[in-house]
PDB file of C-alpha atoms in Angstrom:
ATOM      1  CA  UNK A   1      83.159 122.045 109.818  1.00 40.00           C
ATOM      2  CA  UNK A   2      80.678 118.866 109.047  1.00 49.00           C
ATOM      3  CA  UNK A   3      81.669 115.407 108.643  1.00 54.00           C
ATOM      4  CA  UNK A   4      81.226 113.809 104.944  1.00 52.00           C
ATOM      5  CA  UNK A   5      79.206 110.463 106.259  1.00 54.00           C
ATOM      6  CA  UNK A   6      78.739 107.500 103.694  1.00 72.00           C
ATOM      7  CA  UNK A   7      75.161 107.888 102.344  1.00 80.00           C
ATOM      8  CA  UNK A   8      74.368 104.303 104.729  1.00 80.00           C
ATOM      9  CA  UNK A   9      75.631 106.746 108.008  1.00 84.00           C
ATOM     10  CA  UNK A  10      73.361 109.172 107.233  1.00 85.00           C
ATOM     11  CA  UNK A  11      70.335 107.365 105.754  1.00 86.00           C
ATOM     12  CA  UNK A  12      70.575 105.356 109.358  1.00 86.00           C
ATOM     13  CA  UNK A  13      71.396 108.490 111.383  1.00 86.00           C
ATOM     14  CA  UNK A  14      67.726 110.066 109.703  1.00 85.00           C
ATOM     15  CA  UNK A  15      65.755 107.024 110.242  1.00 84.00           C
ATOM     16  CA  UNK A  16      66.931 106.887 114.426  1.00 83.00           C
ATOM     17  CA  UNK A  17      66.159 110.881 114.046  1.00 85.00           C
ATOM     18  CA  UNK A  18      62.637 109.922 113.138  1.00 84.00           C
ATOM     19  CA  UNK A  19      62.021 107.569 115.670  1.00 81.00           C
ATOM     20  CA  UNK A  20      63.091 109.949 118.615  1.00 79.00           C
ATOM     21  CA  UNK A  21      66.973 109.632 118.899  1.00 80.00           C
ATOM     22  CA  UNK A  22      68.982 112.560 119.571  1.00 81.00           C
ATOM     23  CA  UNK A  23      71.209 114.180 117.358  1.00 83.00           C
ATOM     24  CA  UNK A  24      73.556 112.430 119.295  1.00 84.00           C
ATOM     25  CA  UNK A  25      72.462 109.660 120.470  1.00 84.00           C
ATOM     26  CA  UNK A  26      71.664 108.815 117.023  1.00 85.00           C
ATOM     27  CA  UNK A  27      75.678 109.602 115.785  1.00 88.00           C
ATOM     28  CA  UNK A  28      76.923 107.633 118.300  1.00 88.00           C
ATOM     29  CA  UNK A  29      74.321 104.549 117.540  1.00 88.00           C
ATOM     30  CA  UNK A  30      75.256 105.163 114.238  1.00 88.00           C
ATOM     31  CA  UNK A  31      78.995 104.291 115.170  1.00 89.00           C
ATOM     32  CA  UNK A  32      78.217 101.546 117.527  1.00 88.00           C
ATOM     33  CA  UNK A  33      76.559 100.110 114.669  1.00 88.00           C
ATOM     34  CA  UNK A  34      79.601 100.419 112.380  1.00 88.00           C
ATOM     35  CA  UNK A  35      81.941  99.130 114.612  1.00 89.00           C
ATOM     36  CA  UNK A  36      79.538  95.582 115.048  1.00 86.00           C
ATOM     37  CA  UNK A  37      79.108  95.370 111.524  1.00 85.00           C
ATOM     38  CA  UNK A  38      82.762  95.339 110.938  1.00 86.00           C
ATOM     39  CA  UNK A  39      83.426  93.140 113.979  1.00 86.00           C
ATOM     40  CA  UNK A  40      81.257  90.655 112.002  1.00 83.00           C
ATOM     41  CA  UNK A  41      82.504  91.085 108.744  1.00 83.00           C
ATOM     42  CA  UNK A  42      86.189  90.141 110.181  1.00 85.00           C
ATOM     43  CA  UNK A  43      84.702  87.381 112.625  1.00 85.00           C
ATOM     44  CA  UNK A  44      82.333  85.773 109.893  1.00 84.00           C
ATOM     45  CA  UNK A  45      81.687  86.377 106.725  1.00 81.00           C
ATOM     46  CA  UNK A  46      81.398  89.752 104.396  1.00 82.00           C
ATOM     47  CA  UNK A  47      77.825  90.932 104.701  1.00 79.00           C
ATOM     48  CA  UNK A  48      76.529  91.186 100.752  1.00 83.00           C
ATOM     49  CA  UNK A  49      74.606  94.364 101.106  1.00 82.00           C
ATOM     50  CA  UNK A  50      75.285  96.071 104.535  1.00 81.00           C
ATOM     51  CA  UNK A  51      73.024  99.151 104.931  1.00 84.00           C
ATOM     52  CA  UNK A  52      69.864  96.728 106.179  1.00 86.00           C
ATOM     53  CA  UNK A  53      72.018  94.999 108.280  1.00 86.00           C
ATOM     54  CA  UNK A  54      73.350  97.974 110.175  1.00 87.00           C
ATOM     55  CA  UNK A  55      69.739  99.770 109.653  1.00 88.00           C
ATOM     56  CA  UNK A  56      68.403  96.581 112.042  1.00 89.00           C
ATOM     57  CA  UNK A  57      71.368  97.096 114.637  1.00 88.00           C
ATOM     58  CA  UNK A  58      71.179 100.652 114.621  1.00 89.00           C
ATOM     59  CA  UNK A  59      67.369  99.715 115.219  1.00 87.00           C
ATOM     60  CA  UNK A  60      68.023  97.601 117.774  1.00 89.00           C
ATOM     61  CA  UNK A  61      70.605  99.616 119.831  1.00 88.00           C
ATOM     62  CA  UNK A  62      67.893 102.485 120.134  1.00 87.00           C
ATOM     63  CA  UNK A  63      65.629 100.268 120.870  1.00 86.00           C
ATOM     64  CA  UNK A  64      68.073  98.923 124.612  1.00 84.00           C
ATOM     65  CA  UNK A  65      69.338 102.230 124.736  1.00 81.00           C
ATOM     66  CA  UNK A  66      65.741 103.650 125.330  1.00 77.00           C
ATOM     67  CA  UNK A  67      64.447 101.133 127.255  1.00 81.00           C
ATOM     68  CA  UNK A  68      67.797 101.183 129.323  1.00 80.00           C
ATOM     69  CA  UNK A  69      66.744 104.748 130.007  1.00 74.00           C
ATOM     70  CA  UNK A  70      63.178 104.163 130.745  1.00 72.00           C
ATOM     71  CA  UNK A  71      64.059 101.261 133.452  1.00 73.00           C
ATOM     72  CA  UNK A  72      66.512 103.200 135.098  1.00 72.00           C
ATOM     73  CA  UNK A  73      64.426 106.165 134.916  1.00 66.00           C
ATOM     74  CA  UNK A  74      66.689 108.829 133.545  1.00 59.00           C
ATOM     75  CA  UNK A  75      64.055 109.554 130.626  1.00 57.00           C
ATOM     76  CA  UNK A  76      60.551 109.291 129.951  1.00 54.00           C
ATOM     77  CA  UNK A  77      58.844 110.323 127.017  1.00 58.00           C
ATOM     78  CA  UNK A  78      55.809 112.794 127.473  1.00 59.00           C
ATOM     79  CA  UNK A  79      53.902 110.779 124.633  1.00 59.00           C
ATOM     80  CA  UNK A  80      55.123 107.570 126.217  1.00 55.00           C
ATOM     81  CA  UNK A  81      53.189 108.845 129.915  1.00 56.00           C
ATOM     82  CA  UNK A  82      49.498 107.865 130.393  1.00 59.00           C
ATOM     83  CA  UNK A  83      47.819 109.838 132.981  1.00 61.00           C
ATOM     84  CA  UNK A  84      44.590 108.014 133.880  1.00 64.00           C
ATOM     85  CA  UNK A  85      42.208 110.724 135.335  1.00 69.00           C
ATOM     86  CA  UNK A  86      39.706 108.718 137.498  1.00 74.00           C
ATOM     87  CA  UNK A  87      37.885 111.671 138.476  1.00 81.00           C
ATOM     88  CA  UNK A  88      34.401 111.172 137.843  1.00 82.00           C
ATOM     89  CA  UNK A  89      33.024 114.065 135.229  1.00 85.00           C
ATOM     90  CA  UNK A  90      31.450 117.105 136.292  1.00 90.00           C
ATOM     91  CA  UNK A  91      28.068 115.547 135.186  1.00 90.00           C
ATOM     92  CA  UNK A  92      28.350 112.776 137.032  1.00 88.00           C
ATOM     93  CA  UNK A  93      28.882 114.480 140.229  1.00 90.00           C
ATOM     94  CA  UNK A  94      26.398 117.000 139.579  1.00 92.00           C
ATOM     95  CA  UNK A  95      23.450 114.065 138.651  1.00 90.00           C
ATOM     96  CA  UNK A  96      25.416 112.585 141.446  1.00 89.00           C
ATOM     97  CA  UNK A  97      24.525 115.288 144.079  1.00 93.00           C
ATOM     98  CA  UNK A  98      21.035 115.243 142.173  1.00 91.00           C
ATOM     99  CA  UNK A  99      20.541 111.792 143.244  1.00 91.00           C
ATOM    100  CA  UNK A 100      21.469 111.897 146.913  1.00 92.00           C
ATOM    101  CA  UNK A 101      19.441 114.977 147.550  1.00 93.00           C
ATOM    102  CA  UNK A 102      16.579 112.985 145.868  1.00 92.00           C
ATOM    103  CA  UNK A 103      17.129 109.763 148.385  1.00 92.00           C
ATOM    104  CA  UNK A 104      17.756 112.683 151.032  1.00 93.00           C
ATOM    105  CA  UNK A 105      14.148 113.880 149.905  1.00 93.00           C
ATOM    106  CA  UNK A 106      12.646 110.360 150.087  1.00 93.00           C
ATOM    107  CA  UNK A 107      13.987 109.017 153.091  1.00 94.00           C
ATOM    108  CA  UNK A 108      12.083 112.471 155.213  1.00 94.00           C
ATOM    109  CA  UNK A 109       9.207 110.916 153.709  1.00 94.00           C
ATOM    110  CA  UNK A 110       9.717 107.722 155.774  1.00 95.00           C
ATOM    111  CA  UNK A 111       8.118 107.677 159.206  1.00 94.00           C
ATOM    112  CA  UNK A 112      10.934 108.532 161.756  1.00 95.00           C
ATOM    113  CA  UNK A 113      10.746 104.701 162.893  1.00 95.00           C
ATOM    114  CA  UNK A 114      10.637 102.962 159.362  1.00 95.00           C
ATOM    115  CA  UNK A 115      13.686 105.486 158.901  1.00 95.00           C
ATOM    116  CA  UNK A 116      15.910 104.766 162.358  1.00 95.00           C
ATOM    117  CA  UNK A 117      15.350 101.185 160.906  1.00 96.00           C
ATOM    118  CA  UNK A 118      16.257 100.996 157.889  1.00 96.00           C
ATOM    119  CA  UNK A 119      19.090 102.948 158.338  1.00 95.00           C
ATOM    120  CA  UNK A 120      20.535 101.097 161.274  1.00 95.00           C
ATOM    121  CA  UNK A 121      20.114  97.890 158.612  1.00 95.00           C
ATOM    122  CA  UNK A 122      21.381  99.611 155.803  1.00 93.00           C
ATOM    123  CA  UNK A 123      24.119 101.817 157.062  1.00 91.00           C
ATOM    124  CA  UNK A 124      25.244 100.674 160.358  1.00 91.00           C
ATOM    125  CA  UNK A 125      24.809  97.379 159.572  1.00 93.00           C
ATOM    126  CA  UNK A 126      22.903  95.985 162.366  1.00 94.00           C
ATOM    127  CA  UNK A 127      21.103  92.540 162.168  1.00 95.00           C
ATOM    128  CA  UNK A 128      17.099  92.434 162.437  1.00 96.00           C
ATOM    129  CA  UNK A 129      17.815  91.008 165.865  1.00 96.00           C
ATOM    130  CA  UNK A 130      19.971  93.640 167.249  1.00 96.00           C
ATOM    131  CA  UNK A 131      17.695  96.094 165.828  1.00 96.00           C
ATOM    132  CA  UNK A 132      14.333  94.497 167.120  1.00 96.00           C
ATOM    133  CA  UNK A 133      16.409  94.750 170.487  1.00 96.00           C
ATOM    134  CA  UNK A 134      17.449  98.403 170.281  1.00 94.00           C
ATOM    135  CA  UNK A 135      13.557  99.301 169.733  1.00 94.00           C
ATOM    136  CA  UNK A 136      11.703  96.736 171.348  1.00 96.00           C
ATOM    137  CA  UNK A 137      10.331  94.794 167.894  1.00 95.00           C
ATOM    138  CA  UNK A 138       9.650  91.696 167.218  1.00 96.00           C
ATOM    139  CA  UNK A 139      12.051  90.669 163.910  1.00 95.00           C
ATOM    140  CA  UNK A 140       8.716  90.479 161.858  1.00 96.00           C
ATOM    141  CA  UNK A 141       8.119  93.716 162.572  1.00 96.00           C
ATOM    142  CA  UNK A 142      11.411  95.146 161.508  1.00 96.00           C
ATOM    143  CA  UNK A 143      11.619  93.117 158.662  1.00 96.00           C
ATOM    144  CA  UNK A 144       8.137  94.792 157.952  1.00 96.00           C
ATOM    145  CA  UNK A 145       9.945  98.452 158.554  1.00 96.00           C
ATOM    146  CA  UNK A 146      12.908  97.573 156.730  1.00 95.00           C
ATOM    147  CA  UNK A 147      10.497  96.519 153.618  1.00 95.00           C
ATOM    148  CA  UNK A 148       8.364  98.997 153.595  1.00 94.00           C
ATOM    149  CA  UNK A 149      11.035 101.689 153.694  1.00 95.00           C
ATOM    150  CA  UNK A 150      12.642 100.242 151.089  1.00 94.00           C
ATOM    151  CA  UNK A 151       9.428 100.010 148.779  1.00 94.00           C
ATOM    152  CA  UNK A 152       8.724 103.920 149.157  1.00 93.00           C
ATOM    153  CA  UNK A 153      12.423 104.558 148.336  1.00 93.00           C
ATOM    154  CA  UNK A 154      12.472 102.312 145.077  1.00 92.00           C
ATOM    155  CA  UNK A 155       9.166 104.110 144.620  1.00 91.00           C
ATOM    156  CA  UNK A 156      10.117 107.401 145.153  1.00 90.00           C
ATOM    157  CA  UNK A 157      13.326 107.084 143.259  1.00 89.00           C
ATOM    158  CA  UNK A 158      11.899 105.463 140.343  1.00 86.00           C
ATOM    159  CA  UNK A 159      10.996 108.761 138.045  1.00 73.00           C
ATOM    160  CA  UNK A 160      14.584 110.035 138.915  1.00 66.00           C
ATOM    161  CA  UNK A 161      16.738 110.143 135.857  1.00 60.00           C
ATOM    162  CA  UNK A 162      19.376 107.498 135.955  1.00 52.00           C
TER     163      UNK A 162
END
């Protein structure tokens, strides 16, 4: 057998419905809210028209009781969860792959010197000094290698779609 509410119970009870509450969560916010409106009826003063005054605690209880929830992790909303995929699109690694077997392509065009050079620059980040060491250069002439690679690579790569 169903309760008779006052039209203000239910009219509050449907409005915490539509904002997510349970069935009954939203009866017993619905109380709650009774209780402090009487509390401050008999503390205070009579409130003149009381349904949007306990509308705004109802409100307001559903509002802590959720985010009471949330912080202590006992319920999270699906529509409140953002999953952030950071994967790049399957375009962008396929142009991707494009792209490195196009430097791939360009950098066997380098002589195997101007190559061993500018990679030992570029990727294992060895000064023109320790380089002209390694091969017996002057620093002119590896910042020579170093340019030149990099001029045929810009080159090469330049009609590449970006």
């Amino acid at each position: 057998m169903k309760k008779h509410l006052p039209p203000v119970f239910a009219r509050v009870r449907s409005a915490l419905r539509r904002r997510g509450s349970s069935t009954q969560d939203s009866e017993d916010i619905v109380q709650e809210a009774w209780v402090r409106l009487a509390c401050y009826e008999r503390e205070r003063e009579a409130v003149i028209d009381p349904e949007p005054f306990m509308m705004r605690i109802a409100l307001n209880l559903s509002i802590d009781a959720h985010r009471m929830r949330v912080h202590h992790g006992e319920e999270v909303l699906a529509e409140e969860v953002v999953l952030a995929d950071t994967a790049p699109s399957v375009e962008a690694v396929v142009l991707g792959r494009e792209r490195l077997a196009r430097l791939h392509y360009c950098l066997g065009r380098l002589t195997e010197k101007s190559r061993d050079i500018f990679l030992a620059h570029r990727l294992d980040g060895l000064t023109y000094r320790e380089i002209a060491d390694q091969h017996g250069l002057s620093i002119s002439t590896v910042e020579k290698h170093i340019a030149k690679a990099t001029m045929q690579l810009i080159t090469g790569m330049q009609d590449w779609r970006t």
